[in-house]
Amino acid sequence: MLQQYFKEFEYNIKLSVPVIMGMLGHTFVQLADNIMVGQLGTAELAAVSLGNSFVFIAMSLGIGFSTAITPLVAEADGAGNKSDGKSALKHGLVLCTVLGLSLFGLILCAKPLMHLMQQPEEVVKLAMPYLDLVAFSLVPLIIFQAFKQFSEGLSQTRYPMYSTVVANIVNVILNYLLIFGSFGFPKMGIVGAAIGTLVARVLMVIYIWFLLKRKKKFHDYVTGFNFKKLEKKVIQKIISLGFPSALQMLFEVAVFTAAIWLSGVLGKNAQAANQIALNLSSMAFMFGMGLGVTAMIRVGNQKGLKHYKDLRRIAQSIFLLTFLLEIVFAILFLWGRNWFPTLYLDIDDAINLSDNTEVIAIAGKLLLVAAFFQISDGIQVVVLGALRGLQDVKVPTVITFIAYWLIGFPTSFYLGLHTDLKSTGIWIGLLTGLSASAIMLYIRFNYLTKKMIAKNV
């Protein structure tokens, strides 16, 4: 019985590894920033956390919207229709550029909210200049996402990975030079980290376009665009898929962002601990997210071929692979929950010893909860990817809203601010929301695929 799923593992892994590595690249940008900034002190680390909380919300909208390109390209590829694939990329680039600029403007307008969020004043003061530059880096990041989703729609998952690796190397070098003022460069603190992120994201766009352009197979797709001629029906199709997908990602990222803000109410040490646990969990999440992209690609291809039984079998093989992988991560988090946080802070810093010790203790408790929600988080994102491959986005949007904002957030709010659980209570609420999302989304996938198979018997 399980053999029919196991035989798909090799190809699923082959397809997903470059996606996972590319997504981990985005997280490593934050990891490098957090570890290097953490050497400056807990206030600086909390400031990066607060600034990024605004960017994460906007970034979730941009990345979520861009995912509309992948199933359209995958379906066109499965049906052998090259012109539709190029059209999806062209219109996607236009929409992603407009969206990136709009989100940058919205973040600038939202900056005054920092003063109304009961955050420590020293943290807000540090976060303001950092946020300006990181917010602008969203523009190249979302343009990059358009190329990335297009490339993945053609089952070519390596090129986004290469671009992200190069960008990460540049980011780490610039961080070292600009945060600490090494080799005669100005010592800019967390603003230096923001500059490194911006330059790295601009480079990602240039490099992925260069990689695709020089390959004969993709040259015609990524050159010769006539941006003056845009088709209303293609724009509407991308928006009809992209807007609900953006909301899905927004609902999840926003609930994690709310956890950052709730942690800030508890104090800078609670917020710094939350940032450490969130950064570690994000890296594990990228494996599930990469497999979710694999599900979207393979389901989109099978939909184009109208092979619905294979579609269901392949998707379930990816669900099983994700489940097994997330169990490994759960065990890893349980094992290293008290050691991982020490990587982020200077434990030999006598001046900040008390703060650092408290942050490590809180983060260890959060990672205990995070160990259990790895499984729910991985399953929900991979099933969501399969549903996007089916181009089913409206009902999953409602499901994610219910799971995160009617179940997860109220639980986080009550347990975090009104019980002795505090930070741990906030994360128990996150676990509850993720579990509800995983269950409801799988029920939706199961219903749809059985219905499709029954109609085509």
Steps between C-alpha positions, in 0.01 A plus 500: 500500500768751604723394211294710256596806705861405574581465129425872454739607778813512283353739243324706767829546683689578178247769412464644849864521617592804285173669604574432866856627465376816333240559770753429770706770335235759588504373859881499512494870414299550820715247689821684407342832598374359832824329603718799410258757645462282812865571579407868540243431775141388568357847421649488150373145447152604616514802263575275202212278611261795522608647166477166325154440646368777271699371204388138555136602468562683172736228374235234563260688273762531226622141514146363537383702198792386286412133555214549250760488223619144575175301445425698182847429359490136618161442338617667176816287506297181559277592205802595283390865460815718506329831419271474803805437721676814372181702536466392864858618568461835320177593675633362829807725479287808447265417786783404738687826430189710567429298814858535629494879464155519662609291799809718548276806514260336744783408739626858502148620583471238778824596679328724759314191628823396674443773759148372573590133553630518858847401381815607694596853387870412449393216269271726294775762459742240364239335275392814308805553270542123456141467377535762222768304313362152559156618385647625171672161452151353457483646148787291355400202717147479355630550144739212569203295619333539160805348327529236771136386471527492122816290513341259748188474285724349229639257761835683482564554868880542497531853363319678786721301738820615328384862514417477867835338590694778326284766669560342841875507459482869410267568796730334755806687368323836506361427849849433631639815341218739586356379833836492678697748282760243391791576264448876523130498408267719714351330807127527428345243737159371394479752212801318353300176516217670310738621227635147461148362459404763238813449287463120518138513381580729205774258401257205514281654229791576270657158542188286447413695184858450377484123571168453321594722205821313422322160482362437152195320642390808699642786291179563305292489819694778677584732208304697241224614734250751367383659824282747308272214399335356809197269490222570744396135528854388596528775760162401642602132508821573692320731741218247555761241601757735653279709727354207699846336511642825636229509767574137596864580562410831665271331753777261606787748503286765671418265788874438550556875477231551763700258716801734461289795612348308791851399604603866485228581755668248733836680461813516284636165626175320417506662157863404437426140606198492271720620211752220560232229515322647198819513294583135577142390429504695173797297377317174570184643339689563175531123450123464518454807281741361240305174490184711471643656183577148374138406567381809312723421198416131478128543566491783242667274241261212565206739481623613157525134393159423660650200687299540821575163666873560456450854627354374828761227543792734431365765737453246778855374450622856562281526812653179636855613424434830677355324805807279537739794454321716757523222760878518458490877559281453808758266649781744411321788674439291811866402512651845441241732657739625771808519277372664179418835668863534619605538134323835481644672807842570648479288816839634614374860504515588872306827456197330339535166681169529687300594188666236284440225757130589520465510119660154467268355768184642336609392151560144625138478617373637169701243304337226706162609359651561156615138490138390496365754254761412236276212395181708476683785327657273239177316421288815465743672262547196276124435472452870425755464217305208355178703512674787319607250235130419460443879475267471799573813703177655632385235749856446634516876564193475724647193671829675581316804639290282731801293613736788576274787602191337650688213669875568521527870584235513775674203664840674475359827635330343800773255600781751435364810674252361752666187639836413655600318180597836340728441196435124505125570494541714188665208322241248620247721320711481183508120528121491535446714189744302285342168601150626417625623160669167415187297580253722314718542190552124469124443523460751215765330282352156567152618400611673178722221366241229566243714321731554199572127472131408529411743218758347264440130560 
